[in-house]
Structures are given as C-alpha cells and as structure tokens.
C-alpha cells in the first residue's frame, strides 16, 4: 500500500507534518519502537510508529532519524500521547532527510494502525499475520497475560502447526511453546546454534536448514546489536549475541508469505529480548559500581557497602552475606577493529547460565559490566556453597567452556577467540581486588 492511502483513512488519526512529495512511497510493513537504535529490527519499507520515549532532548533526534533513513523505512509516525505535540526538532530533521512524518492522535492506539497496515499490505497473509498482531499486545504486556516469546511460539504451534523454539548463541533453550512437546535435547540445541553461527559467519542468507535425527529444522536469526539484516557492519560484531528461532519444518519450499510471517515473528521476539536486556540494567550498574570502586582502590568499607546493596538483588532472601567470584571474558578477532565489550558482556551473561536451565530466570542473578574489550562478572555464591571454599565449590572455567564450546567454536571460526578467567572465591570486600587481578 502507499502512504497516501494511510493518510486518506480517517479512522487511523494520522496528520501529515512533512513529506507531502513522498506520499507515493510503498509501505511493506509496520514496526513499533521506542529504542534509540531500532535498526536491528528494520529491513526497509516499514512505517515506524514511536511514542517518542527514546527522545530525552533535541540532540537525540538527528541520530534517530538518520538511522531510520539508512534502514530505508517508508515513513515515521509519532504519537502525541507522551509529549502532547510532535517536537519541532523532529519535524525539522525529517524534512532535512526527506522522511515523511505523521502525527498520531492520542486517541488512536498503535495497534489499530498496525492491524490496518498488516491487513492491507497483503490479503493473502492477512489470516496468519492478523493472528500475530492480535496476540502482539498480549506478548508485550507484563503479568499473567504476557508471556514473552512463549505466546508467539504457542501461536505457531496451535494455529500453524509449527513446533518452534528460541535458542541463545550458546545453545541454551530460552523458550518453547507448550504445544512443541518435550524440550529439545541439549545436544540438539547446541548443534542448531552451531549451524546458525557457522552460516552467519559465511554470510549465507537464511533461513538455514539442518537435518537432525530424522527431523529438518529451519533456522531464523533473531537480530541483535543494532544490526539490520542488510546492514553493512561486520557480522562479527553481533554473531555471538544474536538469538535463534528454530522451527521443525523445511522452509525450503515455503511461499514468500510464510517466510515473511516467520521474519515478523523474529521481530516480535527481538523486541521482547530488548526488554529483557533493559531489565538487566540495574544488575549491570551494580556490577559496574563495585568494579569501579575496586579498580580505583576505594576503601574496603565503601566496597562492602555496595556489596550489601548488590547481594539482595542477586540472591533474594539470602540470610548472610555471600562469598564472591570474579569472572572475566574477552572476545578477540584477528585483524579486526571491533568493539567487543558489549558482545563479551552479553555472551558472559549467557555462559554463566547453566545450559540445562530454561527461560530467563537463571540470568536474573548475574551481574556483568564491561570495560574496553572485556566483560567482568560479579558472581555471588550462596552461603551453602561458600562454606566449603574447596575446589568443588563455585565456578570453574573449564566447566563453563565445555558447555558452550561447540556452538561458539562455529561462530568464532578460525579468526576469533573467547577467553575466560575465573577467580577463587573471596570472603569479603578486601579480597575483590586480588580476585580481579587473578
């Protein structure tokens, strides 16, 4: 459909603020975002809906608009519910970049616009995509009505008879639908993640297919790290942090409509992943504060005070102060100037989770900061483990690496390296500097 048709639909409550000469642009999809950098979820031709929560001040506007234009979006529609009116700096930036801009009346829900666009873009896939959109609000809400990726995976299973799972780059099972049957075995998860990582390194277009144990799986990347599918950035910047949607089906003969549907599902899951990353902000900040105090030689009493704040967050209900371990991870690429710190942070948060654990909860007790190309984790040991202090207690680097070696080796190929360092357990704030050096 064309932008002009959107403007002519009174029920959508759209008002044109700029770009009158561009109204013949074709709209191929729709995406709602309040991320400062939504490019990881854009493939071009979208109508982008935003509530403007990404805008703290006028200086944020130009980078946001430039990212949308680089991704090839058709237009931007800004809601008036948050600020009352679309800021002048956004109007000016869109005009400079010839990006059509609409204002959305506060009485109109973004979901209404989304459903309208989805139904108009293609009548053939209206049934499938309308089902996704109908459940979109449920997936994005908190509480019992939510459910994150599981809601969409349930939809694929019940409505489309597709068994599907979400996996981390280390092969950990993050989510699976209730109708998908038994959870995938750990070795199958590892092989699927390894196949996706290897395919990503070669630049092959997805979905990738792999036959295992009499079943064929089609693999769809869930983009992360600010990279769009057509992005020009080095794939190594994000290959170790992208999630994966594995579907038990051979997508080789699927029509374009079904492939588009699964790409849309990966975008919905990517938004939920971003929300989970945001929820880690407090734990990451706690780790950063403690490590900065340790690195700058702060008094042990000051470090201990920070640890007393961190302990209840990382180990709720803990009766006594825990012992601690420090785990450091570094990601290196031969001959590449890549900012590896954020990827190492995301990767270490995954490595520290038991691969047999499912869902997001196990990662809620992990606090990881990053400094330069390294990620540094502050790991609390429950009192029951800390009492022993022997070689059996705590975390061991060889055990961590053994659980993730196969999939990560496929992603690292022959030019990447992940290094882990694990300290002994320390009993107090005084020991943390030695643990970090160790």
mmCIF file with all atom_site columns, N, CA, C and O in Angstrom, residues 307-345:
data_model
loop_
_atom_site.group_PDB
_atom_site.id
_atom_site.type_symbol
_atom_site.label_atom_id
_atom_site.label_alt_id
_atom_site.label_comp_id
_atom_site.label_asym_id
_atom_site.label_entity_id
_atom_site.label_seq_id
_atom_site.pdbx_PDB_ins_code
_atom_site.Cartn_x
_atom_site.Cartn_y
_atom_site.Cartn_z
_atom_site.occupancy
_atom_site.B_iso_or_equiv
_atom_site.pdbx_formal_charge
_atom_site.auth_seq_id
_atom_site.auth_comp_id
_atom_site.auth_asym_id
_atom_site.auth_atom_id
_atom_site.pdbx_PDB_model_num
ATOM 1   N N  . UNK A 1 307 ? 28.415 -3.936  48.108 1.00 0.00 ? 307 UNK A N  1
ATOM 2   C CA . UNK A 1 307 ? 28.105 -5.360  48.041 1.00 0.00 ? 307 UNK A CA 1
ATOM 3   C C  . UNK A 1 307 ? 26.838 -5.685  48.830 1.00 0.00 ? 307 UNK A C  1
ATOM 4   O O  . UNK A 1 307 ? 26.058 -6.555  48.425 1.00 0.00 ? 307 UNK A O  1
ATOM 5   N N  . UNK A 1 308 ? 26.625 -4.986  49.930 1.00 0.00 ? 308 UNK A N  1
ATOM 6   C CA . UNK A 1 308 ? 25.409 -5.225  50.713 1.00 0.00 ? 308 UNK A CA 1
ATOM 7   C C  . UNK A 1 308 ? 24.170 -4.827  49.924 1.00 0.00 ? 308 UNK A C  1
ATOM 8   O O  . UNK A 1 308 ? 23.094 -5.401  50.097 1.00 0.00 ? 308 UNK A O  1
ATOM 9   N N  . UNK A 1 309 ? 24.315 -3.843  49.031 1.00 0.00 ? 309 UNK A N  1
ATOM 10  C CA . UNK A 1 309 ? 23.216 -3.458  48.145 1.00 0.00 ? 309 UNK A CA 1
ATOM 11  C C  . UNK A 1 309 ? 23.011 -4.512  47.066 1.00 0.00 ? 309 UNK A C  1
ATOM 12  O O  . UNK A 1 309 ? 21.886 -4.865  46.713 1.00 0.00 ? 309 UNK A O  1
ATOM 13  N N  . UNK A 1 310 ? 24.125 -5.040  46.543 1.00 0.00 ? 310 UNK A N  1
ATOM 14  C CA . UNK A 1 310 ? 24.038 -5.981  45.423 1.00 0.00 ? 310 UNK A CA 1
ATOM 15  C C  . UNK A 1 310 ? 23.505 -7.339  45.849 1.00 0.00 ? 310 UNK A C  1
ATOM 16  O O  . UNK A 1 310 ? 22.756 -7.977  45.111 1.00 0.00 ? 310 UNK A O  1
ATOM 17  N N  . UNK A 1 311 ? 23.885 -7.800  47.040 1.00 0.00 ? 311 UNK A N  1
ATOM 18  C CA . UNK A 1 311 ? 23.552 -9.165  47.438 1.00 0.00 ? 311 UNK A CA 1
ATOM 19  C C  . UNK A 1 311 ? 22.049 -9.463  47.409 1.00 0.00 ? 311 UNK A C  1
ATOM 20  O O  . UNK A 1 311 ? 21.629 -10.480 46.844 1.00 0.00 ? 311 UNK A O  1
ATOM 21  N N  . UNK A 1 312 ? 21.181 -8.607  47.981 1.00 0.00 ? 312 UNK A N  1
ATOM 22  C CA . UNK A 1 312 ? 19.742 -8.918  47.944 1.00 0.00 ? 312 UNK A CA 1
ATOM 23  C C  . UNK A 1 312 ? 19.163 -8.912  46.532 1.00 0.00 ? 312 UNK A C  1
ATOM 24  O O  . UNK A 1 312 ? 18.178 -9.600  46.266 1.00 0.00 ? 312 UNK A O  1
ATOM 25  N N  . UNK A 1 313 ? 19.763 -8.115  45.623 1.00 0.00 ? 313 UNK A N  1
ATOM 26  C CA . UNK A 1 313 ? 19.268 -8.062  44.245 1.00 0.00 ? 313 UNK A CA 1
ATOM 27  C C  . UNK A 1 313 ? 19.623 -9.347  43.511 1.00 0.00 ? 313 UNK A C  1
ATOM 28  O O  . UNK A 1 313 ? 18.819 -9.915  42.760 1.00 0.00 ? 313 UNK A O  1
ATOM 29  N N  . UNK A 1 314 ? 20.847 -9.833  43.752 1.00 0.00 ? 314 UNK A N  1
ATOM 30  C CA . UNK A 1 314 ? 21.326 -11.003 43.019 1.00 0.00 ? 314 UNK A CA 1
ATOM 31  C C  . UNK A 1 314 ? 20.902 -12.319 43.667 1.00 0.00 ? 314 UNK A C  1
ATOM 32  O O  . UNK A 1 314 ? 20.739 -13.323 42.984 1.00 0.00 ? 314 UNK A O  1
ATOM 33  N N  . UNK A 1 315 ? 20.746 -12.312 44.981 1.00 0.00 ? 315 UNK A N  1
ATOM 34  C CA . UNK A 1 315 ? 20.319 -13.515 45.685 1.00 0.00 ? 315 UNK A CA 1
ATOM 35  C C  . UNK A 1 315 ? 19.212 -13.162 46.665 1.00 0.00 ? 315 UNK A C  1
ATOM 36  O O  . UNK A 1 315 ? 19.449 -13.023 47.867 1.00 0.00 ? 315 UNK A O  1
ATOM 37  N N  . UNK A 1 316 ? 17.998 -12.985 46.165 1.00 0.00 ? 316 UNK A N  1
ATOM 38  C CA . UNK A 1 316 ? 16.889 -12.596 47.051 1.00 0.00 ? 316 UNK A CA 1
ATOM 39  C C  . UNK A 1 316 ? 16.699 -13.608 48.178 1.00 0.00 ? 316 UNK A C  1
ATOM 40  O O  . UNK A 1 316 ? 16.795 -14.806 47.974 1.00 0.00 ? 316 UNK A O  1
ATOM 41  N N  . UNK A 1 317 ? 16.437 -13.086 49.366 1.00 0.00 ? 317 UNK A N  1
ATOM 42  C CA . UNK A 1 317 ? 16.174 -13.953 50.503 1.00 0.00 ? 317 UNK A CA 1
ATOM 43  C C  . UNK A 1 317 ? 17.414 -14.526 51.146 1.00 0.00 ? 317 UNK A C  1
ATOM 44  O O  . UNK A 1 317 ? 17.321 -15.379 52.033 1.00 0.00 ? 317 UNK A O  1
ATOM 45  N N  . UNK A 1 318 ? 18.590 -14.081 50.721 1.00 0.00 ? 318 UNK A N  1
ATOM 46  C CA . UNK A 1 318 ? 19.835 -14.595 51.277 1.00 0.00 ? 318 UNK A CA 1
ATOM 47  C C  . UNK A 1 318 ? 19.957 -14.180 52.733 1.00 0.00 ? 318 UNK A C  1
ATOM 48  O O  . UNK A 1 318 ? 19.810 -13.017 53.075 1.00 0.00 ? 318 UNK A O  1
ATOM 49  N N  . UNK A 1 319 ? 20.235 -15.139 53.602 1.00 0.00 ? 319 UNK A N  1
ATOM 50  C CA . UNK A 1 319 ? 20.308 -14.827 55.023 1.00 0.00 ? 319 UNK A CA 1
ATOM 51  C C  . UNK A 1 319 ? 21.602 -14.169 55.429 1.00 0.00 ? 319 UNK A C  1
ATOM 52  O O  . UNK A 1 319 ? 21.634 -13.331 56.328 1.00 0.00 ? 319 UNK A O  1
ATOM 53  N N  . UNK A 1 320 ? 22.707 -14.543 54.818 1.00 0.00 ? 320 UNK A N  1
ATOM 54  C CA . UNK A 1 320 ? 24.009 -13.996 55.200 1.00 0.00 ? 320 UNK A CA 1
ATOM 55  C C  . UNK A 1 320 ? 24.720 -13.489 53.959 1.00 0.00 ? 320 UNK A C  1
ATOM 56  O O  . UNK A 1 320 ? 24.389 -13.848 52.841 1.00 0.00 ? 320 UNK A O  1
ATOM 57  N N  . UNK A 1 321 ? 25.717 -12.636 54.207 1.00 0.00 ? 321 UNK A N  1
ATOM 58  C CA . UNK A 1 321 ? 26.491 -12.085 53.093 1.00 0.00 ? 321 UNK A CA 1
ATOM 59  C C  . UNK A 1 321 ? 27.189 -13.222 52.366 1.00 0.00 ? 321 UNK A C  1
ATOM 60  O O  . UNK A 1 321 ? 27.819 -14.078 52.985 1.00 0.00 ? 321 UNK A O  1
ATOM 61  N N  . UNK A 1 322 ? 27.111 -13.293 51.053 1.00 0.00 ? 322 UNK A N  1
ATOM 62  C CA . UNK A 1 322 ? 27.723 -14.393 50.316 1.00 0.00 ? 322 UNK A CA 1
ATOM 63  C C  . UNK A 1 322 ? 29.213 -14.191 50.129 1.00 0.00 ? 322 UNK A C  1
ATOM 64  O O  . UNK A 1 322 ? 29.756 -13.122 50.389 1.00 0.00 ? 322 UNK A O  1
ATOM 65  N N  . UNK A 1 323 ? 29.846 -15.238 49.665 1.00 0.00 ? 323 UNK A N  1
ATOM 66  C CA . UNK A 1 323 ? 31.187 -15.098 49.109 1.00 0.00 ? 323 UNK A CA 1
ATOM 67  C C  . UNK A 1 323 ? 31.005 -14.725 47.635 1.00 0.00 ? 323 UNK A C  1
ATOM 68  O O  . UNK A 1 323 ? 29.914 -14.808 47.093 1.00 0.00 ? 323 UNK A O  1
ATOM 69  N N  . UNK A 1 324 ? 32.129 -14.317 47.008 1.00 0.00 ? 324 UNK A N  1
ATOM 70  C CA . UNK A 1 324 ? 32.031 -13.826 45.631 1.00 0.00 ? 324 UNK A CA 1
ATOM 71  C C  . UNK A 1 324 ? 33.134 -14.430 44.775 1.00 0.00 ? 324 UNK A C  1
ATOM 72  O O  . UNK A 1 324 ? 34.218 -14.751 45.259 1.00 0.00 ? 324 UNK A O  1
ATOM 73  N N  . UNK A 1 325 ? 32.840 -14.561 43.494 1.00 0.00 ? 325 UNK A N  1
ATOM 74  C CA . UNK A 1 325 ? 33.845 -14.857 42.492 1.00 0.00 ? 325 UNK A CA 1
ATOM 75  C C  . UNK A 1 325 ? 33.785 -13.799 41.401 1.00 0.00 ? 325 UNK A C  1
ATOM 76  O O  . UNK A 1 325 ? 32.723 -13.219 41.141 1.00 0.00 ? 325 UNK A O  1
ATOM 77  N N  . UNK A 1 326 ? 34.930 -13.562 40.777 1.00 0.00 ? 326 UNK A N  1
ATOM 78  C CA . UNK A 1 326 ? 35.001 -12.661 39.629 1.00 0.00 ? 326 UNK A CA 1
ATOM 79  C C  . UNK A 1 326 ? 35.292 -13.503 38.386 1.00 0.00 ? 326 UNK A C  1
ATOM 80  O O  . UNK A 1 326 ? 36.174 -14.360 38.398 1.00 0.00 ? 326 UNK A O  1
ATOM 81  N N  . UNK A 1 327 ? 34.504 -13.283 37.325 1.00 0.00 ? 327 UNK A N  1
ATOM 82  C CA . UNK A 1 327 ? 34.714 -13.980 36.052 1.00 0.00 ? 327 UNK A CA 1
ATOM 83  C C  . UNK A 1 327 ? 34.912 -12.929 34.967 1.00 0.00 ? 327 UNK A C  1
ATOM 84  O O  . UNK A 1 327 ? 34.112 -11.995 34.851 1.00 0.00 ? 327 UNK A O  1
ATOM 85  N N  . UNK A 1 328 ? 35.979 -13.072 34.204 1.00 0.00 ? 328 UNK A N  1
ATOM 86  C CA . UNK A 1 328 ? 36.294 -12.113 33.146 1.00 0.00 ? 328 UNK A CA 1
ATOM 87  C C  . UNK A 1 328 ? 36.253 -12.828 31.798 1.00 0.00 ? 328 UNK A C  1
ATOM 88  O O  . UNK A 1 328 ? 36.748 -13.945 31.672 1.00 0.00 ? 328 UNK A O  1
ATOM 89  N N  . UNK A 1 329 ? 35.648 -12.202 30.811 1.00 0.00 ? 329 UNK A N  1
ATOM 90  C CA . UNK A 1 329 ? 35.597 -12.755 29.450 1.00 0.00 ? 329 UNK A CA 1
ATOM 91  C C  . UNK A 1 329 ? 36.121 -11.724 28.463 1.00 0.00 ? 329 UNK A C  1
ATOM 92  O O  . UNK A 1 329 ? 35.843 -10.529 28.598 1.00 0.00 ? 329 UNK A O  1
ATOM 93  N N  . UNK A 1 330 ? 36.873 -12.197 27.505 1.00 0.00 ? 330 UNK A N  1
ATOM 94  C CA . UNK A 1 330 ? 37.364 -11.323 26.422 1.00 0.00 ? 330 UNK A CA 1
ATOM 95  C C  . UNK A 1 330 ? 37.060 -11.980 25.089 1.00 0.00 ? 330 UNK A C  1
ATOM 96  O O  . UNK A 1 330 ? 37.242 -13.183 24.926 1.00 0.00 ? 330 UNK A O  1
ATOM 97  N N  . UNK A 1 331 ? 36.571 -11.175 24.152 1.00 0.00 ? 331 UNK A N  1
ATOM 98  C CA . UNK A 1 331 ? 36.331 -11.628 22.781 1.00 0.00 ? 331 UNK A CA 1
ATOM 99  C C  . UNK A 1 331 ? 37.312 -10.904 21.875 1.00 0.00 ? 331 UNK A C  1
ATOM 100 O O  . UNK A 1 331 ? 37.394 -9.663  21.915 1.00 0.00 ? 331 UNK A O  1
ATOM 101 N N  . UNK A 1 332 ? 38.055 -11.654 21.080 1.00 0.00 ? 332 UNK A N  1
ATOM 102 C CA . UNK A 1 332 ? 39.059 -11.056 20.183 1.00 0.00 ? 332 UNK A CA 1
ATOM 103 C C  . UNK A 1 332 ? 38.895 -11.605 18.772 1.00 0.00 ? 332 UNK A C  1
ATOM 104 O O  . UNK A 1 332 ? 38.586 -12.791 18.589 1.00 0.00 ? 332 UNK A O  1
ATOM 105 N N  . UNK A 1 333 ? 39.116 -10.728 17.799 1.00 0.00 ? 333 UNK A N  1
ATOM 106 C CA . UNK A 1 333 ? 39.043 -11.112 16.388 1.00 0.00 ? 333 UNK A CA 1
ATOM 107 C C  . UNK A 1 333 ? 40.346 -10.713 15.705 1.00 0.00 ? 333 UNK A C  1
ATOM 108 O O  . UNK A 1 333 ? 40.799 -9.572  15.857 1.00 0.00 ? 333 UNK A O  1
ATOM 109 N N  . UNK A 1 334 ? 40.941 -11.624 14.953 1.00 0.00 ? 334 UNK A N  1
ATOM 110 C CA . UNK A 1 334 ? 42.192 -11.338 14.260 1.00 0.00 ? 334 UNK A CA 1
ATOM 111 C C  . UNK A 1 334 ? 41.967 -10.285 13.183 1.00 0.00 ? 334 UNK A C  1
ATOM 112 O O  . UNK A 1 334 ? 41.058 -10.409 12.362 1.00 0.00 ? 334 UNK A O  1
ATOM 113 N N  . UNK A 1 335 ? 42.792 -9.256  13.200 1.00 0.00 ? 335 UNK A N  1
ATOM 114 C CA . UNK A 1 335 ? 42.786 -8.264  12.136 1.00 0.00 ? 335 UNK A CA 1
ATOM 115 C C  . UNK A 1 335 ? 41.525 -7.462  12.010 1.00 0.00 ? 335 UNK A C  1
ATOM 116 O O  . UNK A 1 335 ? 41.200 -6.989  10.924 1.00 0.00 ? 335 UNK A O  1
ATOM 117 N N  . UNK A 1 336 ? 40.762 -7.287  13.094 1.00 0.00 ? 336 UNK A N  1
ATOM 118 C CA . UNK A 1 336 ? 39.504 -6.538  13.025 1.00 0.00 ? 336 UNK A CA 1
ATOM 119 C C  . UNK A 1 336 ? 39.447 -5.535  14.180 1.00 0.00 ? 336 UNK A C  1
ATOM 120 O O  . UNK A 1 336 ? 39.807 -5.855  15.311 1.00 0.00 ? 336 UNK A O  1
ATOM 121 N N  . UNK A 1 337 ? 39.003 -4.337  13.858 1.00 0.00 ? 337 UNK A N  1
ATOM 122 C CA . UNK A 1 337 ? 38.827 -3.304  14.872 1.00 0.00 ? 337 UNK A CA 1
ATOM 123 C C  . UNK A 1 337 ? 37.353 -3.286  15.269 1.00 0.00 ? 337 UNK A C  1
ATOM 124 O O  . UNK A 1 337 ? 36.550 -2.549  14.714 1.00 0.00 ? 337 UNK A O  1
ATOM 125 N N  . UNK A 1 338 ? 36.983 -4.143  16.201 1.00 0.00 ? 338 UNK A N  1
ATOM 126 C CA . UNK A 1 338 ? 35.593 -4.329  16.599 1.00 0.00 ? 338 UNK A CA 1
ATOM 127 C C  . UNK A 1 338 ? 35.460 -4.056  18.085 1.00 0.00 ? 338 UNK A C  1
ATOM 128 O O  . UNK A 1 338 ? 36.257 -4.551  18.894 1.00 0.00 ? 338 UNK A O  1
ATOM 129 N N  . UNK A 1 339 ? 34.460 -3.268  18.456 1.00 0.00 ? 339 UNK A N  1
ATOM 130 C CA . UNK A 1 339 ? 34.193 -3.020  19.871 1.00 0.00 ? 339 UNK A CA 1
ATOM 131 C C  . UNK A 1 339 ? 33.583 -4.288  20.468 1.00 0.00 ? 339 UNK A C  1
ATOM 132 O O  . UNK A 1 339 ? 32.423 -4.621  20.244 1.00 0.00 ? 339 UNK A O  1
ATOM 133 N N  . UNK A 1 340 ? 34.396 -4.997  21.238 1.00 0.00 ? 340 UNK A N  1
ATOM 134 C CA . UNK A 1 340 ? 33.984 -6.323  21.692 1.00 0.00 ? 340 UNK A CA 1
ATOM 135 C C  . UNK A 1 340 ? 33.372 -6.323  23.084 1.00 0.00 ? 340 UNK A C  1
ATOM 136 O O  . UNK A 1 340 ? 32.793 -7.329  23.496 1.00 0.00 ? 340 UNK A O  1
ATOM 137 N N  . UNK A 1 341 ? 33.479 -5.226  23.832 1.00 0.00 ? 341 UNK A N  1
ATOM 138 C CA . UNK A 1 341 ? 32.995 -5.204  25.208 1.00 0.00 ? 341 UNK A CA 1
ATOM 139 C C  . UNK A 1 341 ? 31.526 -5.550  25.360 1.00 0.00 ? 341 UNK A C  1
ATOM 140 O O  . UNK A 1 341 ? 31.172 -6.450  26.132 1.00 0.00 ? 341 UNK A O  1
ATOM 141 N N  . UNK A 1 342 ? 30.613 -4.879  24.639 1.00 0.00 ? 342 UNK A N  1
ATOM 142 C CA . UNK A 1 342 ? 29.185 -5.204  24.775 1.00 0.00 ? 342 UNK A CA 1
ATOM 143 C C  . UNK A 1 342 ? 28.855 -6.642  24.383 1.00 0.00 ? 342 UNK A C  1
ATOM 144 O O  . UNK A 1 342 ? 28.011 -7.286  25.016 1.00 0.00 ? 342 UNK A O  1
ATOM 145 N N  . UNK A 1 343 ? 29.512 -7.176  23.337 1.00 0.00 ? 343 UNK A N  1
ATOM 146 C CA . UNK A 1 343 ? 29.263 -8.560  22.940 1.00 0.00 ? 343 UNK A CA 1
ATOM 147 C C  . UNK A 1 343 ? 29.777 -9.513  24.011 1.00 0.00 ? 343 UNK A C  1
ATOM 148 O O  . UNK A 1 343 ? 29.121 -10.497 24.362 1.00 0.00 ? 343 UNK A O  1
ATOM 149 N N  . UNK A 1 344 ? 30.966 -9.201  24.561 1.00 0.00 ? 344 UNK A N  1
ATOM 150 C CA . UNK A 1 344 ? 31.501 -10.037 25.638 1.00 0.00 ? 344 UNK A CA 1
ATOM 151 C C  . UNK A 1 344 ? 30.574 -10.016 26.843 1.00 0.00 ? 344 UNK A C  1
ATOM 152 O O  . UNK A 1 344 ? 30.380 -11.040 27.512 1.00 0.00 ? 344 UNK A O  1
ATOM 153 N N  . UNK A 1 345 ? 29.968 -8.857  27.120 1.00 0.00 ? 345 UNK A N  1
ATOM 154 C CA . UNK A 1 345 ? 29.030 -8.752  28.240 1.00 0.00 ? 345 UNK A CA 1
ATOM 155 C C  . UNK A 1 345 ? 27.816 -9.644  28.025 1.00 0.00 ? 345 UNK A C  1
ATOM 156 O O  . UNK A 1 345 ? 27.435 -10.441 28.902 1.00 0.00 ? 345 UNK A O  1
#
